[in-house]
mmCIF file with all atom_site columns, C-alpha atoms and ligand atoms in Angstrom:
data_model
loop_
_atom_site.group_PDB
_atom_site.id
_atom_site.type_symbol
_atom_site.label_atom_id
_atom_site.label_alt_id
_atom_site.label_comp_id
_atom_site.label_asym_id
_atom_site.label_entity_id
_atom_site.label_seq_id
_atom_site.pdbx_PDB_ins_code
_atom_site.Cartn_x
_atom_site.Cartn_y
_atom_site.Cartn_z
_atom_site.occupancy
_atom_site.B_iso_or_equiv
_atom_site.pdbx_formal_charge
_atom_site.auth_seq_id
_atom_site.auth_comp_id
_atom_site.auth_asym_id
_atom_site.auth_atom_id
_atom_site.pdbx_PDB_model_num
ATOM   1   C  CA  . MET A 1 1   ? 6.627   35.167 0.059   1.00 0.00 ? 1   MET A CA  1
ATOM   2   C  CA  . SER A 1 2   ? 3.026   35.906 1.003   1.00 0.00 ? 2   SER A CA  1
ATOM   3   C  CA  . LYS A 1 3   ? 0.909   32.823 1.503   1.00 0.00 ? 3   LYS A CA  1
ATOM   4   C  CA  . ILE A 1 4   ? -2.791  32.908 0.699   1.00 0.00 ? 4   ILE A CA  1
ATOM   5   C  CA  . LEU A 1 5   ? -5.562  30.463 1.648   1.00 0.00 ? 5   LEU A CA  1
ATOM   6   C  CA  . ILE A 1 6   ? -8.557  30.217 -0.697  1.00 0.00 ? 6   ILE A CA  1
ATOM   7   C  CA  . VAL A 1 7   ? -11.642 28.549 0.802   1.00 0.00 ? 7   VAL A CA  1
ATOM   8   C  CA  . GLU A 1 8   ? -13.861 27.860 -2.211  1.00 0.00 ? 8   GLU A CA  1
ATOM   9   C  CA  . ASP A 1 9   ? -15.951 24.816 -3.078  1.00 0.00 ? 9   ASP A CA  1
ATOM   10  C  CA  . GLU A 1 10  ? -16.153 25.485 -6.822  1.00 0.00 ? 10  GLU A CA  1
ATOM   11  C  CA  . GLU A 1 11  ? -12.954 23.896 -8.019  1.00 0.00 ? 11  GLU A CA  1
ATOM   12  C  CA  . ALA A 1 12  ? -12.806 25.747 -11.326 1.00 0.00 ? 12  ALA A CA  1
ATOM   13  C  CA  . ILE A 1 13  ? -13.050 29.126 -9.605  1.00 0.00 ? 13  ILE A CA  1
ATOM   14  C  CA  . ALA A 1 14  ? -10.533 28.176 -6.924  1.00 0.00 ? 14  ALA A CA  1
ATOM   15  C  CA  . ASP A 1 15  ? -8.054  26.919 -9.543  1.00 0.00 ? 15  ASP A CA  1
ATOM   16  C  CA  . LEU A 1 16  ? -8.461  30.099 -11.625 1.00 0.00 ? 16  LEU A CA  1
ATOM   17  C  CA  . GLU A 1 17  ? -7.853  32.310 -8.604  1.00 0.00 ? 17  GLU A CA  1
ATOM   18  C  CA  . LYS A 1 18  ? -4.872  30.203 -7.612  1.00 0.00 ? 18  LYS A CA  1
ATOM   19  C  CA  . ASP A 1 19  ? -3.327  30.352 -11.122 1.00 0.00 ? 19  ASP A CA  1
ATOM   20  C  CA  . TYR A 1 20  ? -3.542  34.151 -11.280 1.00 0.00 ? 20  TYR A CA  1
ATOM   21  C  CA  . LEU A 1 21  ? -2.222  34.652 -7.767  1.00 0.00 ? 21  LEU A CA  1
ATOM   22  C  CA  . GLU A 1 22  ? 0.677   32.283 -8.343  1.00 0.00 ? 22  GLU A CA  1
ATOM   23  C  CA  . LEU A 1 23  ? 1.579   34.115 -11.526 1.00 0.00 ? 23  LEU A CA  1
ATOM   24  C  CA  . SER A 1 24  ? 1.835   37.223 -9.377  1.00 0.00 ? 24  SER A CA  1
ATOM   25  C  CA  . GLY A 1 25  ? 4.275   35.465 -7.082  1.00 0.00 ? 25  GLY A CA  1
ATOM   26  C  CA  . PHE A 1 26  ? 2.019   34.363 -4.237  1.00 0.00 ? 26  PHE A CA  1
ATOM   27  C  CA  . GLU A 1 27  ? 2.007   30.965 -2.607  1.00 0.00 ? 27  GLU A CA  1
ATOM   28  C  CA  . VAL A 1 28  ? -1.560  29.656 -2.672  1.00 0.00 ? 28  VAL A CA  1
ATOM   29  C  CA  . GLU A 1 29  ? -3.395  26.835 -0.900  1.00 0.00 ? 29  GLU A CA  1
ATOM   30  C  CA  . ILE A 1 30  ? -6.983  25.768 -1.562  1.00 0.00 ? 30  ILE A CA  1
ATOM   31  C  CA  . GLU A 1 31  ? -9.539  24.146 0.719   1.00 0.00 ? 31  GLU A CA  1
ATOM   32  C  CA  . HIS A 1 32  ? -12.958 23.151 -0.557  1.00 0.00 ? 32  HIS A CA  1
ATOM   33  C  CA  . ARG A 1 33  ? -14.681 22.532 2.790   1.00 0.00 ? 33  ARG A CA  1
ATOM   34  C  CA  . GLY A 1 34  ? -15.462 25.368 5.210   1.00 0.00 ? 34  GLY A CA  1
ATOM   35  C  CA  . ASP A 1 35  ? -14.588 23.560 8.412   1.00 0.00 ? 35  ASP A CA  1
ATOM   36  C  CA  . VAL A 1 36  ? -11.247 22.313 7.067   1.00 0.00 ? 36  VAL A CA  1
ATOM   37  C  CA  . GLY A 1 37  ? -10.473 25.801 5.741   1.00 0.00 ? 37  GLY A CA  1
ATOM   38  C  CA  . LEU A 1 38  ? -11.137 27.335 9.160   1.00 0.00 ? 38  LEU A CA  1
ATOM   39  C  CA  . LYS A 1 39  ? -8.942  24.791 10.914  1.00 0.00 ? 39  LYS A CA  1
ATOM   40  C  CA  . ARG A 1 40  ? -6.054  25.612 8.627   1.00 0.00 ? 40  ARG A CA  1
ATOM   41  C  CA  . ALA A 1 41  ? -6.706  29.343 8.894   1.00 0.00 ? 41  ALA A CA  1
ATOM   42  C  CA  . LEU A 1 42  ? -6.412  29.193 12.646  1.00 0.00 ? 42  LEU A CA  1
ATOM   43  C  CA  . THR A 1 43  ? -3.474  26.823 12.950  1.00 0.00 ? 43  THR A CA  1
ATOM   44  C  CA  . GLU A 1 44  ? -1.248  27.799 10.033  1.00 0.00 ? 44  GLU A CA  1
ATOM   45  C  CA  . ASP A 1 45  ? 0.410   31.028 9.056   1.00 0.00 ? 45  ASP A CA  1
ATOM   46  C  CA  . PHE A 1 46  ? -1.264  32.726 6.106   1.00 0.00 ? 46  PHE A CA  1
ATOM   47  C  CA  . ASN A 1 47  ? -0.966  36.365 5.037   1.00 0.00 ? 47  ASN A CA  1
ATOM   48  C  CA  . LEU A 1 48  ? -4.440  36.667 3.544   1.00 0.00 ? 48  LEU A CA  1
ATOM   49  C  CA  . PHE A 1 49  ? -7.686  34.683 3.252   1.00 0.00 ? 49  PHE A CA  1
ATOM   50  C  CA  . ILE A 1 50  ? -10.125 34.542 0.337   1.00 0.00 ? 50  ILE A CA  1
ATOM   51  C  CA  . LEU A 1 51  ? -13.424 33.130 1.584   1.00 0.00 ? 51  LEU A CA  1
ATOM   52  C  CA  . ASP A 1 52  ? -16.375 32.050 -0.498  1.00 0.00 ? 52  ASP A CA  1
ATOM   53  C  CA  . LEU A 1 53  ? -19.677 32.569 1.306   1.00 0.00 ? 53  LEU A CA  1
ATOM   54  C  CA  . MET A 1 54  ? -21.569 29.354 0.592   1.00 0.00 ? 54  MET A CA  1
ATOM   55  C  CA  . LEU A 1 55  ? -19.423 26.357 1.511   1.00 0.00 ? 55  LEU A CA  1
ATOM   56  C  CA  . PRO A 1 56  ? -19.976 22.796 2.652   1.00 0.00 ? 56  PRO A CA  1
ATOM   57  C  CA  . GLU A 1 57  ? -19.898 22.118 6.408   1.00 0.00 ? 57  GLU A CA  1
ATOM   58  C  CA  . MET A 1 58  ? -19.343 25.740 7.487   1.00 0.00 ? 58  MET A CA  1
ATOM   59  C  CA  . ASP A 1 59  ? -20.169 28.975 5.673   1.00 0.00 ? 59  ASP A CA  1
ATOM   60  C  CA  . GLY A 1 60  ? -17.998 32.004 5.050   1.00 0.00 ? 60  GLY A CA  1
ATOM   61  C  CA  . PHE A 1 61  ? -19.867 34.063 7.681   1.00 0.00 ? 61  PHE A CA  1
ATOM   62  C  CA  . ASP A 1 62  ? -18.812 31.715 10.467  1.00 0.00 ? 62  ASP A CA  1
ATOM   63  C  CA  . ILE A 1 63  ? -15.307 31.274 9.161   1.00 0.00 ? 63  ILE A CA  1
ATOM   64  C  CA  . CYS A 1 64  ? -14.804 35.028 8.978   1.00 0.00 ? 64  CYS A CA  1
ATOM   65  C  CA  . ARG A 1 65  ? -16.159 35.509 12.494  1.00 0.00 ? 65  ARG A CA  1
ATOM   66  C  CA  . GLU A 1 66  ? -13.907 32.758 13.927  1.00 0.00 ? 66  GLU A CA  1
ATOM   67  C  CA  . ILE A 1 67  ? -10.793 34.031 12.185  1.00 0.00 ? 67  ILE A CA  1
ATOM   68  C  CA  . ARG A 1 68  ? -11.450 37.602 13.327  1.00 0.00 ? 68  ARG A CA  1
ATOM   69  C  CA  . ALA A 1 69  ? -11.833 36.462 16.939  1.00 0.00 ? 69  ALA A CA  1
ATOM   70  C  CA  . GLN A 1 70  ? -8.165  35.423 16.805  1.00 0.00 ? 70  GLN A CA  1
ATOM   71  C  CA  . LYS A 1 71  ? -6.377  37.064 13.894  1.00 0.00 ? 71  LYS A CA  1
ATOM   72  C  CA  . ASN A 1 72  ? -6.145  40.377 12.077  1.00 0.00 ? 72  ASN A CA  1
ATOM   73  C  CA  . THR A 1 73  ? -5.054  38.786 8.805   1.00 0.00 ? 73  THR A CA  1
ATOM   74  C  CA  . PRO A 1 74  ? -6.793  40.441 5.805   1.00 0.00 ? 74  PRO A CA  1
ATOM   75  C  CA  . ILE A 1 75  ? -9.947  38.653 4.625   1.00 0.00 ? 75  ILE A CA  1
ATOM   76  C  CA  . ILE A 1 76  ? -11.596 39.054 1.203   1.00 0.00 ? 76  ILE A CA  1
ATOM   77  C  CA  . MET A 1 77  ? -15.055 37.573 0.995   1.00 0.00 ? 77  MET A CA  1
ATOM   78  C  CA  . VAL A 1 78  ? -16.567 36.507 -2.293  1.00 0.00 ? 78  VAL A CA  1
ATOM   79  C  CA  . SER A 1 79  ? -20.129 35.576 -3.145  1.00 0.00 ? 79  SER A CA  1
ATOM   80  C  CA  . ALA A 1 80  ? -22.267 34.952 -6.205  1.00 0.00 ? 80  ALA A CA  1
ATOM   81  C  CA  . LYS A 1 81  ? -25.050 37.105 -4.797  1.00 0.00 ? 81  LYS A CA  1
ATOM   82  C  CA  . LYS A 1 82  ? -24.954 40.863 -4.469  1.00 0.00 ? 82  LYS A CA  1
ATOM   83  C  CA  . ASP A 1 83  ? -27.553 40.588 -1.659  1.00 0.00 ? 83  ASP A CA  1
ATOM   84  C  CA  . ASP A 1 84  ? -25.201 38.442 0.369   1.00 0.00 ? 84  ASP A CA  1
ATOM   85  C  CA  . ILE A 1 85  ? -22.461 41.023 0.074   1.00 0.00 ? 85  ILE A CA  1
ATOM   86  C  CA  . ASP A 1 86  ? -24.780 43.662 1.489   1.00 0.00 ? 86  ASP A CA  1
ATOM   87  C  CA  . LYS A 1 87  ? -25.682 41.279 4.278   1.00 0.00 ? 87  LYS A CA  1
ATOM   88  C  CA  . ILE A 1 88  ? -22.043 40.617 5.165   1.00 0.00 ? 88  ILE A CA  1
ATOM   89  C  CA  . ARG A 1 89  ? -21.297 44.323 5.279   1.00 0.00 ? 89  ARG A CA  1
ATOM   90  C  CA  . GLY A 1 90  ? -24.276 44.813 7.548   1.00 0.00 ? 90  GLY A CA  1
ATOM   91  C  CA  . LEU A 1 91  ? -23.147 42.102 9.950   1.00 0.00 ? 91  LEU A CA  1
ATOM   92  C  CA  . GLY A 1 92  ? -19.816 43.813 10.494  1.00 0.00 ? 92  GLY A CA  1
ATOM   93  C  CA  . LEU A 1 93  ? -17.891 40.556 10.549  1.00 0.00 ? 93  LEU A CA  1
ATOM   94  C  CA  . GLY A 1 94  ? -14.624 42.312 10.051  1.00 0.00 ? 94  GLY A CA  1
ATOM   95  C  CA  . ALA A 1 95  ? -13.881 41.277 6.494   1.00 0.00 ? 95  ALA A CA  1
ATOM   96  C  CA  . ASP A 1 96  ? -11.590 43.717 4.686   1.00 0.00 ? 96  ASP A CA  1
ATOM   97  C  CA  . ASP A 1 97  ? -13.149 43.471 1.267   1.00 0.00 ? 97  ASP A CA  1
ATOM   98  C  CA  . TYR A 1 98  ? -16.024 41.954 -0.663  1.00 0.00 ? 98  TYR A CA  1
ATOM   99  C  CA  . MET A 1 99  ? -16.275 40.810 -4.244  1.00 0.00 ? 99  MET A CA  1
ATOM   100 C  CA  . THR A 1 100 ? -19.258 39.601 -6.245  1.00 0.00 ? 100 THR A CA  1
ATOM   101 C  CA  . LYS A 1 101 ? -18.741 36.626 -8.567  1.00 0.00 ? 101 LYS A CA  1
ATOM   102 C  CA  . PRO A 1 102 ? -17.966 36.577 -11.386 1.00 0.00 ? 102 PRO A CA  1
ATOM   103 C  CA  . PHE A 1 103 ? -15.025 38.959 -11.063 1.00 0.00 ? 103 PHE A CA  1
ATOM   104 C  CA  . SER A 1 104 ? -11.969 39.290 -13.194 1.00 0.00 ? 104 SER A CA  1
ATOM   105 C  CA  . PRO A 1 105 ? -8.947  37.476 -11.746 1.00 0.00 ? 105 PRO A CA  1
ATOM   106 C  CA  . SER A 1 106 ? -6.771  40.499 -12.309 1.00 0.00 ? 106 SER A CA  1
ATOM   107 C  CA  . GLU A 1 107 ? -9.164  42.557 -10.167 1.00 0.00 ? 107 GLU A CA  1
ATOM   108 C  CA  . LEU A 1 108 ? -8.754  39.969 -7.424  1.00 0.00 ? 108 LEU A CA  1
ATOM   109 C  CA  . VAL A 1 109 ? -4.941  40.109 -7.712  1.00 0.00 ? 109 VAL A CA  1
ATOM   110 C  CA  . ALA A 1 110 ? -5.027  43.903 -7.486  1.00 0.00 ? 110 ALA A CA  1
ATOM   111 C  CA  . ARG A 1 111 ? -7.112  43.829 -4.323  1.00 0.00 ? 111 ARG A CA  1
ATOM   112 C  CA  . VAL A 1 112 ? -4.989  41.110 -2.750  1.00 0.00 ? 112 VAL A CA  1
ATOM   113 C  CA  . LYS A 1 113 ? -1.896  43.251 -3.323  1.00 0.00 ? 113 LYS A CA  1
ATOM   114 C  CA  . ALA A 1 114 ? -3.575  46.332 -1.903  1.00 0.00 ? 114 ALA A CA  1
ATOM   115 C  CA  . HIS A 1 115 ? -4.699  44.547 1.259   1.00 0.00 ? 115 HIS A CA  1
ATOM   116 C  CA  . LEU A 1 116 ? -1.333  42.896 1.835   1.00 0.00 ? 116 LEU A CA  1
ATOM   117 C  CA  . ALA A 1 117 ? 0.428   46.226 1.475   1.00 0.00 ? 117 ALA A CA  1
ATOM   118 C  CA  . ARG A 1 118 ? -2.023  47.955 3.816   1.00 0.00 ? 118 ARG A CA  1
ATOM   119 C  CA  . TYR A 1 119 ? -1.647  45.204 6.401   1.00 0.00 ? 119 TYR A CA  1
ATOM   120 C  CA  . GLU A 1 120 ? 2.136   45.247 6.220   1.00 0.00 ? 120 GLU A CA  1
ATOM   121 C  CA  . ARG A 1 121 ? 2.091   49.014 6.796   1.00 0.00 ? 121 ARG A CA  1
ATOM   122 C  CA  . LEU A 1 122 ? -0.171  48.497 9.761   1.00 0.00 ? 122 LEU A CA  1
ATOM   123 C  CA  . ILE A 1 123 ? 2.047   45.823 11.273  1.00 0.00 ? 123 ILE A CA  1
ATOM   124 C  CA  . GLY A 1 124 ? 5.164   47.832 10.480  1.00 0.00 ? 124 GLY A CA  1
ATOM   125 C  CA  . THR A 1 125 ? 3.972   50.884 12.316  1.00 0.00 ? 125 THR A CA  1
ATOM   126 C  CA  . GLY A 1 126 ? 2.509   49.130 15.304  1.00 0.00 ? 126 GLY A CA  1
ATOM   127 C  CA  . VAL A 1 127 ? 3.805   46.663 17.814  1.00 0.00 ? 127 VAL A CA  1
ATOM   128 C  CA  . GLN A 1 128 ? 4.502   43.302 16.233  1.00 0.00 ? 128 GLN A CA  1
ATOM   129 C  CA  . GLU A 1 129 ? 1.728   40.902 17.121  1.00 0.00 ? 129 GLU A CA  1
ATOM   130 C  CA  . ASN A 1 130 ? 2.547   37.783 19.017  1.00 0.00 ? 130 ASN A CA  1
ATOM   131 C  CA  . ASP A 1 131 ? 2.298   34.472 17.244  1.00 0.00 ? 131 ASP A CA  1
ATOM   132 C  CA  . ILE A 1 132 ? -0.666  32.735 18.834  1.00 0.00 ? 132 ILE A CA  1
ATOM   133 C  CA  . VAL A 1 133 ? -2.002  29.186 18.419  1.00 0.00 ? 133 VAL A CA  1
ATOM   134 C  CA  . GLU A 1 134 ? -5.473  28.675 19.861  1.00 0.00 ? 134 GLU A CA  1
ATOM   135 C  CA  . ILE A 1 135 ? -7.391  25.420 19.972  1.00 0.00 ? 135 ILE A CA  1
ATOM   136 C  CA  . ARG A 1 136 ? -10.484 24.606 22.031  1.00 0.00 ? 136 ARG A CA  1
ATOM   137 C  CA  . GLY A 1 137 ? -9.662  26.544 25.159  1.00 0.00 ? 137 GLY A CA  1
ATOM   138 C  CA  . ILE A 1 138 ? -5.920  26.209 24.900  1.00 0.00 ? 138 ILE A CA  1
ATOM   139 C  CA  . LYS A 1 139 ? -4.054  29.350 23.948  1.00 0.00 ? 139 LYS A CA  1
ATOM   140 C  CA  . ILE A 1 140 ? -0.345  29.166 23.183  1.00 0.00 ? 140 ILE A CA  1
ATOM   141 C  CA  . ASP A 1 141 ? 1.600   32.386 22.734  1.00 0.00 ? 141 ASP A CA  1
ATOM   142 C  CA  . LYS A 1 142 ? 4.639   31.221 20.775  1.00 0.00 ? 142 LYS A CA  1
ATOM   143 C  CA  . THR A 1 143 ? 6.343   34.601 20.989  1.00 0.00 ? 143 THR A CA  1
ATOM   144 C  CA  . ALA A 1 144 ? 6.079   34.976 24.763  1.00 0.00 ? 144 ALA A CA  1
ATOM   145 C  CA  . ARG A 1 145 ? 6.164   31.194 25.348  1.00 0.00 ? 145 ARG A CA  1
ATOM   146 C  CA  . ARG A 1 146 ? 3.113   31.301 27.592  1.00 0.00 ? 146 ARG A CA  1
ATOM   147 C  CA  . VAL A 1 147 ? 0.136   28.945 27.754  1.00 0.00 ? 147 VAL A CA  1
ATOM   148 C  CA  . TRP A 1 148 ? -3.397  29.439 29.015  1.00 0.00 ? 148 TRP A CA  1
ATOM   149 C  CA  . VAL A 1 149 ? -5.940  26.690 29.589  1.00 0.00 ? 149 VAL A CA  1
ATOM   150 C  CA  . ASN A 1 150 ? -9.501  28.026 29.677  1.00 0.00 ? 150 ASN A CA  1
ATOM   151 C  CA  . GLY A 1 151 ? -8.111  31.459 30.534  1.00 0.00 ? 151 GLY A CA  1
ATOM   152 C  CA  . GLU A 1 152 ? -5.832  30.248 33.329  1.00 0.00 ? 152 GLU A CA  1
ATOM   153 C  CA  . GLU A 1 153 ? -2.100  30.467 32.756  1.00 0.00 ? 153 GLU A CA  1
ATOM   154 C  CA  . LYS A 1 154 ? -0.111  27.274 33.238  1.00 0.00 ? 154 LYS A CA  1
ATOM   155 C  CA  . ASN A 1 155 ? 3.663   26.924 33.533  1.00 0.00 ? 155 ASN A CA  1
ATOM   156 C  CA  . PHE A 1 156 ? 5.511   24.586 31.172  1.00 0.00 ? 156 PHE A CA  1
ATOM   157 C  CA  . THR A 1 157 ? 9.153   23.608 31.013  1.00 0.00 ? 157 THR A CA  1
ATOM   158 C  CA  . THR A 1 158 ? 10.938  24.377 27.727  1.00 0.00 ? 158 THR A CA  1
ATOM   159 C  CA  . LYS A 1 159 ? 10.521  20.885 26.313  1.00 0.00 ? 159 LYS A CA  1
ATOM   160 C  CA  . GLU A 1 160 ? 6.935   20.520 27.508  1.00 0.00 ? 160 GLU A CA  1
ATOM   161 C  CA  . PHE A 1 161 ? 6.149   23.808 25.769  1.00 0.00 ? 161 PHE A CA  1
ATOM   162 C  CA  . ASP A 1 162 ? 7.906   22.737 22.560  1.00 0.00 ? 162 ASP A CA  1
ATOM   163 C  CA  . LEU A 1 163 ? 6.132   19.391 22.537  1.00 0.00 ? 163 LEU A CA  1
ATOM   164 C  CA  . LEU A 1 164 ? 2.677   20.837 23.237  1.00 0.00 ? 164 LEU A CA  1
ATOM   165 C  CA  . THR A 1 165 ? 3.169   23.558 20.599  1.00 0.00 ? 165 THR A CA  1
ATOM   166 C  CA  . PHE A 1 166 ? 4.404   21.081 18.005  1.00 0.00 ? 166 PHE A CA  1
ATOM   167 C  CA  . LEU A 1 167 ? 1.396   18.766 18.535  1.00 0.00 ? 167 LEU A CA  1
ATOM   168 C  CA  . ALA A 1 168 ? -1.100  21.663 18.601  1.00 0.00 ? 168 ALA A CA  1
ATOM   169 C  CA  . GLN A 1 169 ? 0.319   23.084 15.377  1.00 0.00 ? 169 GLN A CA  1
ATOM   170 C  CA  . ASN A 1 170 ? -0.085  19.728 13.655  1.00 0.00 ? 170 ASN A CA  1
ATOM   171 C  CA  . PRO A 1 171 ? -3.558  18.752 14.838  1.00 0.00 ? 171 PRO A CA  1
ATOM   172 C  CA  . ASN A 1 172 ? -5.134  15.397 13.978  1.00 0.00 ? 172 ASN A CA  1
ATOM   173 C  CA  . ARG A 1 173 ? -1.822  13.949 12.878  1.00 0.00 ? 173 ARG A CA  1
ATOM   174 C  CA  . VAL A 1 174 ? -0.453  10.940 14.627  1.00 0.00 ? 174 VAL A CA  1
ATOM   175 C  CA  . PHE A 1 175 ? 3.221   11.087 15.599  1.00 0.00 ? 175 PHE A CA  1
ATOM   176 C  CA  . THR A 1 176 ? 5.248   8.184  16.925  1.00 0.00 ? 176 THR A CA  1
ATOM   177 C  CA  . LYS A 1 177 ? 7.295   8.675  20.060  1.00 0.00 ? 177 LYS A CA  1
ATOM   178 C  CA  . ASP A 1 178 ? 10.392  8.354  17.885  1.00 0.00 ? 178 ASP A CA  1
ATOM   179 C  CA  . GLU A 1 179 ? 9.248   11.161 15.611  1.00 0.00 ? 179 GLU A CA  1
ATOM   180 C  CA  . LEU A 1 180 ? 8.404   13.397 18.564  1.00 0.00 ? 180 LEU A CA  1
ATOM   181 C  CA  . PHE A 1 181 ? 11.725  12.688 20.227  1.00 0.00 ? 181 PHE A CA  1
ATOM   182 C  CA  . ARG A 1 182 ? 13.634  13.587 17.047  1.00 0.00 ? 182 ARG A CA  1
ATOM   183 C  CA  . GLU A 1 183 ? 11.522  16.685 16.568  1.00 0.00 ? 183 GLU A CA  1
ATOM   184 C  CA  . ILE A 1 184 ? 11.799  18.133 20.052  1.00 0.00 ? 184 ILE A CA  1
ATOM   185 C  CA  . TRP A 1 185 ? 15.088  16.865 21.441  1.00 0.00 ? 185 TRP A CA  1
ATOM   186 C  CA  . ASP A 1 186 ? 18.280  17.409 19.511  1.00 0.00 ? 186 ASP A CA  1
ATOM   187 C  CA  . MET A 1 187 ? 20.587  14.563 18.605  1.00 0.00 ? 187 MET A CA  1
ATOM   188 C  CA  . GLU A 1 188 ? 22.977  15.102 21.495  1.00 0.00 ? 188 GLU A CA  1
ATOM   189 C  CA  . SER A 1 189 ? 20.389  15.026 24.219  1.00 0.00 ? 189 SER A CA  1
ATOM   190 C  CA  . VAL A 1 190 ? 20.481  12.293 26.765  1.00 0.00 ? 190 VAL A CA  1
ATOM   191 C  CA  . GLY A 1 191 ? 17.305  10.316 26.882  1.00 0.00 ? 191 GLY A CA  1
ATOM   192 C  CA  . ASP A 1 192 ? 15.138  8.082  24.800  1.00 0.00 ? 192 ASP A CA  1
ATOM   193 C  CA  . ILE A 1 193 ? 11.575  7.805  23.680  1.00 0.00 ? 193 ILE A CA  1
ATOM   194 C  CA  . ALA A 1 194 ? 10.456  7.173  27.256  1.00 0.00 ? 194 ALA A CA  1
ATOM   195 C  CA  . THR A 1 195 ? 11.228  10.860 27.770  1.00 0.00 ? 195 THR A CA  1
ATOM   196 C  CA  . VAL A 1 196 ? 8.372   11.605 25.391  1.00 0.00 ? 196 VAL A CA  1
ATOM   197 C  CA  . THR A 1 197 ? 5.947   9.540  27.496  1.00 0.00 ? 197 THR A CA  1
ATOM   198 C  CA  . VAL A 1 198 ? 6.991   11.373 30.649  1.00 0.00 ? 198 VAL A CA  1
ATOM   199 C  CA  . HIS A 1 199 ? 6.562   14.768 29.021  1.00 0.00 ? 199 HIS A CA  1
ATOM   200 C  CA  . ILE A 1 200 ? 3.163   13.883 27.603  1.00 0.00 ? 200 ILE A CA  1
ATOM   201 C  CA  . LYS A 1 201 ? 2.071   12.854 31.101  1.00 0.00 ? 201 LYS A CA  1
ATOM   202 C  CA  . LYS A 1 202 ? 3.253   16.204 32.536  1.00 0.00 ? 202 LYS A CA  1
ATOM   203 C  CA  . ILE A 1 203 ? 1.506   18.167 29.793  1.00 0.00 ? 203 ILE A CA  1
ATOM   204 C  CA  . ARG A 1 204 ? -1.730  16.275 30.315  1.00 0.00 ? 204 ARG A CA  1
ATOM   205 C  CA  . GLU A 1 205 ? -1.669  17.074 34.001  1.00 0.00 ? 205 GLU A CA  1
ATOM   206 C  CA  . LYS A 1 206 ? -1.672  20.751 33.042  1.00 0.00 ? 206 LYS A CA  1
ATOM   207 C  CA  . ILE A 1 207 ? -4.151  20.821 30.168  1.00 0.00 ? 207 ILE A CA  1
ATOM   208 C  CA  . GLU A 1 208 ? -6.552  17.942 30.667  1.00 0.00 ? 208 GLU A CA  1
ATOM   209 C  CA  . PHE A 1 209 ? -9.602  18.064 32.875  1.00 0.00 ? 209 PHE A CA  1
ATOM   210 C  CA  . ASN A 1 210 ? -9.327  14.303 33.399  1.00 0.00 ? 210 ASN A CA  1
ATOM   211 C  CA  . THR A 1 211 ? -5.945  12.768 32.513  1.00 0.00 ? 211 THR A CA  1
ATOM   212 C  CA  . ALA A 1 212 ? -7.516  9.330  32.342  1.00 0.00 ? 212 ALA A CA  1
ATOM   213 C  CA  . LYS A 1 213 ? -9.749  10.523 29.492  1.00 0.00 ? 213 LYS A CA  1
ATOM   214 C  CA  . PRO A 1 214 ? -7.611  13.037 27.557  1.00 0.00 ? 214 PRO A CA  1
ATOM   215 C  CA  . GLN A 1 215 ? -9.601  15.473 25.434  1.00 0.00 ? 215 GLN A CA  1
ATOM   216 C  CA  . TYR A 1 216 ? -6.605  17.043 23.738  1.00 0.00 ? 216 TYR A CA  1
ATOM   217 C  CA  . ILE A 1 217 ? -3.640  14.748 23.388  1.00 0.00 ? 217 ILE A CA  1
ATOM   218 C  CA  . GLU A 1 218 ? -4.859  11.264 22.534  1.00 0.00 ? 218 GLU A CA  1
ATOM   219 C  CA  . THR A 1 219 ? -2.839  8.087  22.828  1.00 0.00 ? 219 THR A CA  1
ATOM   220 C  CA  . ILE A 1 220 ? -3.094  6.015  19.690  1.00 0.00 ? 220 ILE A CA  1
ATOM   221 C  CA  . TRP A 1 221 ? -2.202  2.605  21.081  1.00 0.00 ? 221 TRP A CA  1
ATOM   222 C  CA  . GLY A 1 222 ? 0.795   0.976  19.454  1.00 0.00 ? 222 GLY A CA  1
ATOM   223 C  CA  . VAL A 1 223 ? 1.479   4.095  17.342  1.00 0.00 ? 223 VAL A CA  1
ATOM   224 C  CA  . GLY A 1 224 ? 1.934   7.327  19.293  1.00 0.00 ? 224 GLY A CA  1
ATOM   225 C  CA  . TYR A 1 225 ? 0.041   10.526 20.003  1.00 0.00 ? 225 TYR A CA  1
ATOM   226 C  CA  . ARG A 1 226 ? -2.090  13.099 18.306  1.00 0.00 ? 226 ARG A CA  1
ATOM   227 C  CA  . PHE A 1 227 ? -3.563  16.423 19.214  1.00 0.00 ? 227 PHE A CA  1
ATOM   228 C  CA  . LYS A 1 228 ? -7.296  16.159 18.576  1.00 0.00 ? 228 LYS A CA  1
ATOM   229 C  CA  . VAL A 1 229 ? -9.216  19.120 17.206  1.00 0.00 ? 229 VAL A CA  1
HETATM 230 CA CA1 . CA  B 2 .   ? -19.736 28.224 -2.901  1.00 0.00 ? 1   CA  B CA1 1
#
């Protein structure tokens, strides 16, 4: 099922869009803040984005630019002002479509379907793109299982890679060592939660500038770890 992210601060509009898209069989998530929307857009798998232009914390221009730097996922931009639409087109941010509010929800659904179909054709005819997670200088290619830190490739063992990827895909969430052990190591594996500590140390040596002051994987004393965004 195609999953769509709507970044829109007007709740009534976001809810209306969501209702219509869900009726058409899409899975829809809503974020009201621009910065939060961007974070999710970059770290989660969505098939299409609907971005409002004026948003709290970060506007649609910047979100569109940031998404395009990393993903080819279709983007539909919406704005209340016709002038803004002309401006976005002029900037060449790489959005796939533009709509001026108010628009009819069925028009939105039609365009969503068209862009998803076009994108699927594009993917289908070309080489499948690798699944990439990118956060503050760390780039993880999940398909090729390769990692770059500030452009330099680093080698990770299988479990180190799995642990780093899991944390990076769930940023700003604190996980206990127990949770991480259960998540990354299967039930039969020999070891205990100390294994997690050892692996975190190894990962930090590869990704952190100063392991004494980690900028990526933070230790939450008495609780566990989190990947900071
Ligand atoms: Ca708005």
